[in-house]
mmCIF file of C-alpha atoms in Angstrom:
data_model
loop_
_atom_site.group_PDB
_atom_site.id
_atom_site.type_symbol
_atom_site.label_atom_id
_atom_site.label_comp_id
_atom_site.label_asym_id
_atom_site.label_seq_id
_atom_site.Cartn_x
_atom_site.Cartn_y
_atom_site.Cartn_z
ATOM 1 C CA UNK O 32 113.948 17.033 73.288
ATOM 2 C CA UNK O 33 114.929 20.161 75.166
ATOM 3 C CA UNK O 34 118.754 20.041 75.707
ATOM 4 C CA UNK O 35 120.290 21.945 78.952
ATOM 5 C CA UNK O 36 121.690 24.374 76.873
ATOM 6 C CA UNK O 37 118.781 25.470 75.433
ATOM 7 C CA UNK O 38 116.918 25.156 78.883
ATOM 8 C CA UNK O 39 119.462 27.531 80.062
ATOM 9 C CA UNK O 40 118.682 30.059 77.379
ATOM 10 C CA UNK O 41 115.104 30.023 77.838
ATOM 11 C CA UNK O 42 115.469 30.439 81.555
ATOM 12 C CA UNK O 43 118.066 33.427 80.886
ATOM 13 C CA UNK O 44 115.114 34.918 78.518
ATOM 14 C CA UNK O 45 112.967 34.626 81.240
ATOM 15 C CA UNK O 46 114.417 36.265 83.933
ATOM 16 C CA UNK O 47 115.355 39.369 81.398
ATOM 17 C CA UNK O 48 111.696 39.598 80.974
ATOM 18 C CA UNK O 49 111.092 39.840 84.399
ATOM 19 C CA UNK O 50 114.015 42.635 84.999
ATOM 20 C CA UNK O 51 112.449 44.430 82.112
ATOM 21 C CA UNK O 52 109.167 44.413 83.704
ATOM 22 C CA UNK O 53 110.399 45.076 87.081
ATOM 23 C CA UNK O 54 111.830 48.635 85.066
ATOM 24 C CA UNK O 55 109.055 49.397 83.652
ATOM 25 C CA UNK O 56 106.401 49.157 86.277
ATOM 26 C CA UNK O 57 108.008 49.245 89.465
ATOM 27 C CA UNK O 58 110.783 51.474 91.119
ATOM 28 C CA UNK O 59 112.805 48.337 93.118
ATOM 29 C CA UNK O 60 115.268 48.418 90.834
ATOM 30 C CA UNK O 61 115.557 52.123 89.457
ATOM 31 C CA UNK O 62 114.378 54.557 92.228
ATOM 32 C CA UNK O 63 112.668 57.925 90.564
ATOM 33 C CA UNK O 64 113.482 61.248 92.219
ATOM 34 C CA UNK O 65 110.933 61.895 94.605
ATOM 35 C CA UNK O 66 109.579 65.431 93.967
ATOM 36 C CA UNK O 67 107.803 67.362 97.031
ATOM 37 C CA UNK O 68 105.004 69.204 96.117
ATOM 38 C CA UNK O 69 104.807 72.691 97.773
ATOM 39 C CA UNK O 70 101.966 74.109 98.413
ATOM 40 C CA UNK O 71 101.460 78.322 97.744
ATOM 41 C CA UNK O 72 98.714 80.518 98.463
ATOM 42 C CA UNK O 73 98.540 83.783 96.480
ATOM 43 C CA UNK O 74 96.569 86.481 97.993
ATOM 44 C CA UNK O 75 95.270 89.520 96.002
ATOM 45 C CA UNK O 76 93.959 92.396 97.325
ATOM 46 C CA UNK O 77 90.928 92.642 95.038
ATOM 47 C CA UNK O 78 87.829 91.035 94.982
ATOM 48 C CA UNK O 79 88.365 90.058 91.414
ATOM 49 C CA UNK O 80 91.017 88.540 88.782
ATOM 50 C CA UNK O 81 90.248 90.097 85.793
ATOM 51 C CA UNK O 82 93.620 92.202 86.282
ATOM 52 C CA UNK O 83 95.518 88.714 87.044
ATOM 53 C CA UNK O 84 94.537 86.975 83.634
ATOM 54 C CA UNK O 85 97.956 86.734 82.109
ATOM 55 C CA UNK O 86 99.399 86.587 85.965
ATOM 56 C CA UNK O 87 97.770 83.845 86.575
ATOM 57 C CA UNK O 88 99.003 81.852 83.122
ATOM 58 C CA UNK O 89 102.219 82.141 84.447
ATOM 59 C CA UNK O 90 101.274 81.311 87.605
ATOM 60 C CA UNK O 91 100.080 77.789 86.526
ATOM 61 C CA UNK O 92 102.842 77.173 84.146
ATOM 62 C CA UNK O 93 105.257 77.668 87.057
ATOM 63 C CA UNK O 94 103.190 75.462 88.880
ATOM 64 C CA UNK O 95 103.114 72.425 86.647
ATOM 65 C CA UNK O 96 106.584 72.768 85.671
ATOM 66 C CA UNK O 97 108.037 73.135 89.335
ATOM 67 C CA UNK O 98 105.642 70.755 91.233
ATOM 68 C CA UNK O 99 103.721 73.553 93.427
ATOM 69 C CA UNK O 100 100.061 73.193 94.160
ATOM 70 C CA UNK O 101 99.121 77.262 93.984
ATOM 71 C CA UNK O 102 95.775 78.742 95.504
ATOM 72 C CA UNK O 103 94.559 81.870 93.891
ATOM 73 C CA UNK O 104 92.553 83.787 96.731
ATOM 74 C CA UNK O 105 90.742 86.990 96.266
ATOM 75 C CA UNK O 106 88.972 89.035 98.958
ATOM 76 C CA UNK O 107 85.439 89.540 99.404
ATOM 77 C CA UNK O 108 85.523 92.939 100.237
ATOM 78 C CA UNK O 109 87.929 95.116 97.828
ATOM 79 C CA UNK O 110 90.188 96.726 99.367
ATOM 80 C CA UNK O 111 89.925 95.298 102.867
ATOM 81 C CA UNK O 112 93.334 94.915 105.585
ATOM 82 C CA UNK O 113 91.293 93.023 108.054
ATOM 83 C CA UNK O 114 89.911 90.393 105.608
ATOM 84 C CA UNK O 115 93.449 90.065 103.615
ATOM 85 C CA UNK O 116 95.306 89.385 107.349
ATOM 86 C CA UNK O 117 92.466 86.814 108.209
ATOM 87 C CA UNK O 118 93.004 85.082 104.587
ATOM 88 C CA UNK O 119 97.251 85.153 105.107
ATOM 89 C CA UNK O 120 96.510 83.647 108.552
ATOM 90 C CA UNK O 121 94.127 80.801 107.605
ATOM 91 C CA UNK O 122 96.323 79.715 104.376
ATOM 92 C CA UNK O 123 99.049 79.702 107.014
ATOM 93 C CA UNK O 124 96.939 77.172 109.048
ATOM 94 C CA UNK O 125 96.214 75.423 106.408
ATOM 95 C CA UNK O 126 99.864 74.518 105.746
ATOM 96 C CA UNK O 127 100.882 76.293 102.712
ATOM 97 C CA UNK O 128 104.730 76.112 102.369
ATOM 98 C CA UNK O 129 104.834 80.239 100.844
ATOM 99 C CA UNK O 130 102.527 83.465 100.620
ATOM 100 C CA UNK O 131 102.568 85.630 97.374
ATOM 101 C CA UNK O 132 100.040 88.536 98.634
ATOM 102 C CA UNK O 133 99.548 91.898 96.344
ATOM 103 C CA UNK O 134 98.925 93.664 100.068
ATOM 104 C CA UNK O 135 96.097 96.037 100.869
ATOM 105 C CA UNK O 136 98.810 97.327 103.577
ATOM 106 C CA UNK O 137 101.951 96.029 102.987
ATOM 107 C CA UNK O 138 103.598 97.861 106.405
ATOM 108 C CA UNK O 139 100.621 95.317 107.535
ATOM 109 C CA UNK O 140 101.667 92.504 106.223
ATOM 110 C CA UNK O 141 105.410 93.306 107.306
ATOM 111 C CA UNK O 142 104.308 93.620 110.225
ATOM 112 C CA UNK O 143 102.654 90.613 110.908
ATOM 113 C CA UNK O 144 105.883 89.028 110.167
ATOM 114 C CA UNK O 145 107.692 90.561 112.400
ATOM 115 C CA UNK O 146 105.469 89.652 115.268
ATOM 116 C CA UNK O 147 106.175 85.987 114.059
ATOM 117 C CA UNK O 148 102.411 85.299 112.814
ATOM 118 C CA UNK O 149 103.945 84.985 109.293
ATOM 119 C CA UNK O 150 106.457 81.861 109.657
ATOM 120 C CA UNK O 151 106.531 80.981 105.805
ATOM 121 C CA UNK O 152 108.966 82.381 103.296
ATOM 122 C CA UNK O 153 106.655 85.823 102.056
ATOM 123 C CA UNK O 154 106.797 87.520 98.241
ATOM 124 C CA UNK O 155 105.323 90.697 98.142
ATOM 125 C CA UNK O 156 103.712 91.723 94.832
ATOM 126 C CA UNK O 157 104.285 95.329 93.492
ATOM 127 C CA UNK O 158 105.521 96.617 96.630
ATOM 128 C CA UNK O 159 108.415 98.674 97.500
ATOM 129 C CA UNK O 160 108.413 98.018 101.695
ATOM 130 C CA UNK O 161 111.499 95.709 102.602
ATOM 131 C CA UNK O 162 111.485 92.714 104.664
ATOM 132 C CA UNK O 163 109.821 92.670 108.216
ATOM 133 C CA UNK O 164 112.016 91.551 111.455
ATOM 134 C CA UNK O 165 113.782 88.101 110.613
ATOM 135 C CA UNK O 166 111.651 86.655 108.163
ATOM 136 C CA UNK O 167 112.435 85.943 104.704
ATOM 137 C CA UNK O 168 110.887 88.472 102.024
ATOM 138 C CA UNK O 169 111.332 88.780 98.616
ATOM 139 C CA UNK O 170 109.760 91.428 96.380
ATOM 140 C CA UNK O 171 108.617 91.052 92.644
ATOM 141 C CA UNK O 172 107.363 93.651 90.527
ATOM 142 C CA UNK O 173 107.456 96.994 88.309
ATOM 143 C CA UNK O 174 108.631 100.463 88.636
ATOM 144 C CA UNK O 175 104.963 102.140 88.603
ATOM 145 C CA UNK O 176 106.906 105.833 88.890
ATOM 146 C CA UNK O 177 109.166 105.013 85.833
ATOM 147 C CA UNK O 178 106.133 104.113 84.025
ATOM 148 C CA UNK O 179 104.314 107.304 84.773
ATOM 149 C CA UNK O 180 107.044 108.960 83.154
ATOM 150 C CA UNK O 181 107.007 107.314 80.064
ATOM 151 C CA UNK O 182 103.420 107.720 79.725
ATOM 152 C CA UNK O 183 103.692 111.531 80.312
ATOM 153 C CA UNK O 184 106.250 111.474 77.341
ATOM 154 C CA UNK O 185 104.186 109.646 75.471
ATOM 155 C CA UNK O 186 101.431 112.365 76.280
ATOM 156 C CA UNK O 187 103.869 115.176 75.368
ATOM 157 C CA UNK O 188 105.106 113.278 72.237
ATOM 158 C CA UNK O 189 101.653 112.751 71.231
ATOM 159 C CA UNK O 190 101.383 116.545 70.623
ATOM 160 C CA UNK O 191 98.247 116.687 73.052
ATOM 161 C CA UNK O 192 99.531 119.893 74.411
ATOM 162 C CA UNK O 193 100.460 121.917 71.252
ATOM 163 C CA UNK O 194 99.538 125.589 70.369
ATOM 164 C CA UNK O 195 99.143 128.881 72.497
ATOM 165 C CA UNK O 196 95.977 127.826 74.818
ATOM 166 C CA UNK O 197 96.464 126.732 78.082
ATOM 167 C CA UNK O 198 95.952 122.607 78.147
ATOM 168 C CA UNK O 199 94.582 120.483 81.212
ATOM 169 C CA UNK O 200 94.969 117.388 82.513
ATOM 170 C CA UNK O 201 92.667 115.271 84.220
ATOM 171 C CA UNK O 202 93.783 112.727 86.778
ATOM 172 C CA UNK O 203 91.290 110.228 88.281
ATOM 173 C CA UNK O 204 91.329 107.099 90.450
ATOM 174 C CA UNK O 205 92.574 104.929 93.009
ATOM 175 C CA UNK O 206 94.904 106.667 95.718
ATOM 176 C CA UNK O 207 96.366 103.299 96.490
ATOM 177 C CA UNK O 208 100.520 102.902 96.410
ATOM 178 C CA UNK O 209 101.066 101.880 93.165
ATOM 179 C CA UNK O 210 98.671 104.424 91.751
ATOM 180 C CA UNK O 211 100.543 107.046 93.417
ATOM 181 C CA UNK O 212 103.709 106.470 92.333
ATOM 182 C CA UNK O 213 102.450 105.896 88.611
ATOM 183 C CA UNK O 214 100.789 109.790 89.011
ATOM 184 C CA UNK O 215 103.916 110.924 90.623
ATOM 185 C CA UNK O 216 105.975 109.583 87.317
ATOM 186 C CA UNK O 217 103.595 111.478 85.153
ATOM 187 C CA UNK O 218 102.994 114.740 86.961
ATOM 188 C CA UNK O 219 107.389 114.622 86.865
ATOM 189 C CA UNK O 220 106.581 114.866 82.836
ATOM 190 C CA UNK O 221 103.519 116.886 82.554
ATOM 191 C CA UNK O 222 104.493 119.942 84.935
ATOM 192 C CA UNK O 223 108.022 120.947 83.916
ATOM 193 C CA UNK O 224 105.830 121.222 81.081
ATOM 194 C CA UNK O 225 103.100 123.675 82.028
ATOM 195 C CA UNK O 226 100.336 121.341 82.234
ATOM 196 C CA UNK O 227 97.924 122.523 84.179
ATOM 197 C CA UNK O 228 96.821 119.081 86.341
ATOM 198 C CA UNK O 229 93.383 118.659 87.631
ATOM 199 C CA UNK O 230 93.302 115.935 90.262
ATOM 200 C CA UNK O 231 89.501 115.045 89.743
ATOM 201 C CA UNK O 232 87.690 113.985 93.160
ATOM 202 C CA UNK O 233 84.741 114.368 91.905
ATOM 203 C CA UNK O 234 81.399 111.721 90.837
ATOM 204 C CA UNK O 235 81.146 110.061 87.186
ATOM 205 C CA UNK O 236 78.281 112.721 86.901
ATOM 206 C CA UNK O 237 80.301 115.547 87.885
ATOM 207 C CA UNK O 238 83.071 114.546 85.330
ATOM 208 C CA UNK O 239 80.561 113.355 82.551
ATOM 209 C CA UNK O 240 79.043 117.103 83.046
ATOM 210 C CA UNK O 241 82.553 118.378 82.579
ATOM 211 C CA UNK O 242 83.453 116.388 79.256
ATOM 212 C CA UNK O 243 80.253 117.453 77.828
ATOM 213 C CA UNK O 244 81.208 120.714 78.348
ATOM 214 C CA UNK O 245 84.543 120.617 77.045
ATOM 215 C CA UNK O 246 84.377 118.857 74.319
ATOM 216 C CA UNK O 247 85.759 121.532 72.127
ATOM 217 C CA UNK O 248 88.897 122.231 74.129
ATOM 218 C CA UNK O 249 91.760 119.848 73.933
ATOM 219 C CA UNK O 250 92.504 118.004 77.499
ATOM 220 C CA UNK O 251 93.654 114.856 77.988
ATOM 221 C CA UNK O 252 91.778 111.954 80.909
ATOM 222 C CA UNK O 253 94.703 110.139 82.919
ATOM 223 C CA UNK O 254 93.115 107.373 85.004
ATOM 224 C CA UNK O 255 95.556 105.753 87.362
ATOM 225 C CA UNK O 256 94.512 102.736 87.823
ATOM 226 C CA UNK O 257 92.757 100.222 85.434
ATOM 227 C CA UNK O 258 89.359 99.988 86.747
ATOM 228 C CA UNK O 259 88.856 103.769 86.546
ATOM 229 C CA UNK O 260 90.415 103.674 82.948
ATOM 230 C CA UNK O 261 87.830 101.009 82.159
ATOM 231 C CA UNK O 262 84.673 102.473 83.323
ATOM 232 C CA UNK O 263 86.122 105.887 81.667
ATOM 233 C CA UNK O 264 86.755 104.044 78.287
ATOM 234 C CA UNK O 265 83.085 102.703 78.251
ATOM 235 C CA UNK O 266 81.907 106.382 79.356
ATOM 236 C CA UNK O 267 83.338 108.067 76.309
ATOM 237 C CA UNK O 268 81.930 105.405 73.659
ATOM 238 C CA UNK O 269 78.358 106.025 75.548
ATOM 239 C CA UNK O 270 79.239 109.065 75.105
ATOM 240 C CA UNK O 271 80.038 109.408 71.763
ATOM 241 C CA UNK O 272 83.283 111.686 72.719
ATOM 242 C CA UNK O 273 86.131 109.399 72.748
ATOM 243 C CA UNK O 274 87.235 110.848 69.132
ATOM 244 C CA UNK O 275 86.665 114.546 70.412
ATOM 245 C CA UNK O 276 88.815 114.519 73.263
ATOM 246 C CA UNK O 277 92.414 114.774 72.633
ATOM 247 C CA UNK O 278 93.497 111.531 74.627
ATOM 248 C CA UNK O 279 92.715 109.046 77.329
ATOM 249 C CA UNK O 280 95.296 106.877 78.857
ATOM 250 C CA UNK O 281 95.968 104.467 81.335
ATOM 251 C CA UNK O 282 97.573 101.394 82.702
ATOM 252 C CA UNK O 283 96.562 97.613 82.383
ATOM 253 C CA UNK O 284 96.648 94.335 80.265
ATOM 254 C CA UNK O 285 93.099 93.198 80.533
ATOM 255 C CA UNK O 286 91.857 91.870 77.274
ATOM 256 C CA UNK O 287 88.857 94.763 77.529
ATOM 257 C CA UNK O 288 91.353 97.725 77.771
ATOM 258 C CA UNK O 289 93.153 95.974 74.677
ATOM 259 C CA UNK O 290 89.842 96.361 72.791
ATOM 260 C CA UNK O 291 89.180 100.083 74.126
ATOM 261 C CA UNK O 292 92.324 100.554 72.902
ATOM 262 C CA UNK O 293 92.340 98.581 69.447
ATOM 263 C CA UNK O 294 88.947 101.128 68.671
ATOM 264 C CA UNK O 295 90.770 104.786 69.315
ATOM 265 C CA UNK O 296 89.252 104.384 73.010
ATOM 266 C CA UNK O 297 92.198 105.022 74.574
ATOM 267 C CA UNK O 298 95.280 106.370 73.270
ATOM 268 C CA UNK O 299 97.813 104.995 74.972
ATOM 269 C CA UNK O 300 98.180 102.355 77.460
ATOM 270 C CA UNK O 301 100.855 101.033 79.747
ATOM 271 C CA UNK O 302 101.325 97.189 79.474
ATOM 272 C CA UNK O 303 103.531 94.783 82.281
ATOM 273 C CA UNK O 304 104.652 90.976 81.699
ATOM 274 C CA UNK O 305 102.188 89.892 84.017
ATOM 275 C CA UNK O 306 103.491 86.471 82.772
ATOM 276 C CA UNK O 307 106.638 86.495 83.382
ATOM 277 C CA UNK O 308 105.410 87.941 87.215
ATOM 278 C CA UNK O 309 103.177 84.818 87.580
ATOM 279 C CA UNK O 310 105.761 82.500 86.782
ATOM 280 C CA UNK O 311 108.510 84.002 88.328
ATOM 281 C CA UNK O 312 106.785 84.411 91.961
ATOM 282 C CA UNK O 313 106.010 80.335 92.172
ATOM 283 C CA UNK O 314 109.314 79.853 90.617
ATOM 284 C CA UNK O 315 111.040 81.671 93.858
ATOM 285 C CA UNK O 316 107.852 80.570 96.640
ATOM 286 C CA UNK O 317 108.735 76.828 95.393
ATOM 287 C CA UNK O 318 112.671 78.153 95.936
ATOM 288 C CA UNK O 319 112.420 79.443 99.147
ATOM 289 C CA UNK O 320 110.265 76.689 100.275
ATOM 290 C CA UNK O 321 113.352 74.318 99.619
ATOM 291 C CA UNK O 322 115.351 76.653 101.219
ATOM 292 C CA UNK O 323 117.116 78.097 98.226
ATOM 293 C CA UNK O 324 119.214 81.633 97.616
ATOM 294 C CA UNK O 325 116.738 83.022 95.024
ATOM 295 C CA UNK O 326 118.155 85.693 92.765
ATOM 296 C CA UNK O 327 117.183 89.826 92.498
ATOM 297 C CA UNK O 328 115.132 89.769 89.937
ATOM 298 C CA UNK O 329 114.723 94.013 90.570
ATOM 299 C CA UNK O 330 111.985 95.488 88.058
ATOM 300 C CA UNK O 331 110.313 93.385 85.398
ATOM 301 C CA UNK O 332 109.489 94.423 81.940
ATOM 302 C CA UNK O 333 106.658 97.217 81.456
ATOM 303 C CA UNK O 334 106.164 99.118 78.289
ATOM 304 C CA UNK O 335 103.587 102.177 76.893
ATOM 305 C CA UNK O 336 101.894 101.226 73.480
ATOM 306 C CA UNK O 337 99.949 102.699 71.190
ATOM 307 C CA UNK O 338 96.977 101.275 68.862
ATOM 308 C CA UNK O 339 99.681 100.360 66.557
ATOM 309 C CA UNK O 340 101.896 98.769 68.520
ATOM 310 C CA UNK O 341 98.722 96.195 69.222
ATOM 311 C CA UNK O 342 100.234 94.164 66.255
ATOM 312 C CA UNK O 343 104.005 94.076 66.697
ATOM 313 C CA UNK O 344 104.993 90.695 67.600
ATOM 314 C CA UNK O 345 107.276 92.196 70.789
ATOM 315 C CA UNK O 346 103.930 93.029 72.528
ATOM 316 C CA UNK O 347 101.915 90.107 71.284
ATOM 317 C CA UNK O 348 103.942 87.886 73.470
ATOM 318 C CA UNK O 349 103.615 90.120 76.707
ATOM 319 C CA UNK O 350 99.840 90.655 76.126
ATOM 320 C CA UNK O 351 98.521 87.386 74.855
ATOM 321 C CA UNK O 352 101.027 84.793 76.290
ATOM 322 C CA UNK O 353 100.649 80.931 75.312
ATOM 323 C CA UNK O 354 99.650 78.845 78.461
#
């Protein structure tokens, strides 16, 4: 027979089994930390993301570490103000807590904050504008125009322009912001130097007619931007010239440029922590959404390589980050 002392202890057992369970499975007891989930819209101003690979990796690591529910959004038409505006304003409808835009325009942009039709916390990507009327803006990015320079060092240092005849340079590509200010870093290197620079306007024909015909004088093919270096890269290997000509170079961290540039392709290349960008931009959208004092992060980490450098472990973990 059961005495009452024993009843007692059974009945104690019981009703720690039941707290136990109440811990484990339901939050009456012990209340978890409610996390709100913010969402962001990032907004590119290209119709693709093949230059947002490593960007993006960042991007969703920040985003499953911090809670935020991100929305990559490229345009339809490259390139295009009216289409980027139309995309900031629906995302804004559709209640995202942040923007992250690379802007077409970013005086654009700026401006539609200041005429209050931005009223979420903004980052601008690679953009050197300040903040528009009372809204909050934050900037994240690299210093294109210091990068320019150490590519036309690297240029120089690469002995490209040695001996008594005259050497050329041929610039080719986008005219957008950041391309500018990475030609305006590099002309600051290649003039003082006597470089003669050749700012090529011209068609893929025109310039494919010109290589063919130079193929015996030393020049060197600066492309400003990484689409132009790409379709240049793949023009040389149809071409058969890319180990006549005396260099091409270049900025960009897509895995194809990597390969271009792992072959001879291209001779020197000018890599960003695209990352670290990703991450860091949802890191401060998520702290601005909760109303935080995010730091200055200023200029993030961008480096010129050469084929070599392709295996030092430094670069490895800028160019082929693990997700």
């Amino acid at each position: 027979m059961i005495t009452k002392k024993e009843k007692a202890l059974w009945i104690l057992y019981g009703v720690v089994l039941f707290l136990l369970f109440l811990l484990s499975s339901t939050n009456l007891i012990i209340k978890e930390k409610e996390r709100r989930i913010y969402g962001i819209s990032v907004i590119i101003e290209d119709t693709s993301d093949d230059n947002y690979v490593n960007f993006r990796k960042g991007m969703d690591r920040a985003a499953m570490e911090l809670y935020g529910d991100v929305s990559f959004i490229t345009l339809y038409d490259k390139g295009s103000v009216k289409q980027q505006e139309e995309l900031i304003l629906r995302e804004q409808q559709d209640g995202c807590k942040a923007l992250i835009v690379a802007p077409v325009d970013a005086k654009r942009v700026l401006e539609m904050q200041e005429d209050k039709r931005i009223n979420v916390p903004l980052i601008l990507l690679n953009s050197e504008i300040g903040s528009g009327g009372d809204g909050i803006t934050e900037r994240i990015g690299f210093d294109y125009y210091q990068m320019g320079q150490d590519l036309g060092k690297q240029i120089l240092e690469d002995s490209v322009f040695e001996g008594k005849i005259r050497r050329k340079a041929f610039l080719f590509g986008e005219t957008d912001p950041v391309s500018i200010q990475f030609r305006d870093g590099i002309l600051d290197q290649l003039k003082p130097e006597g470089v003669e620079i050749v700012l090529w306007e011209g068609s893929e024909a025109s310039l494919k007619e010109a290589l063919e015909g130079k193929q015996g004088e030393q020049m060197v093919l600066i492309a400003l931007d990484p689409v132009s270096l790409t379709e240049m890269a793949q023009l040389l290997l149809d071409m058969g010239t890319e180990n006549k000509s005396p260099g091409l170079y270049g900025r960009g961290t897509a895995v194809r440029l990597l390969n271009y540039l792992d072959k001879g392709v291209i001779q020197g290349l000018c890599i960003t922590d695209d990352f670290s960008a990703g991450y860091l931009s949802v890191k401060m959208a998520v702290e601005l959404a909760e109303n935080q004092i995010v730091e200055d992060l200023g200029y993030l980490e961008s480096r010129c390589i050469r084929r070599e450098d392709l295996r030092d472990v430094e670069f490895e973990k800028m160019l082929y980050p693990i997700e």
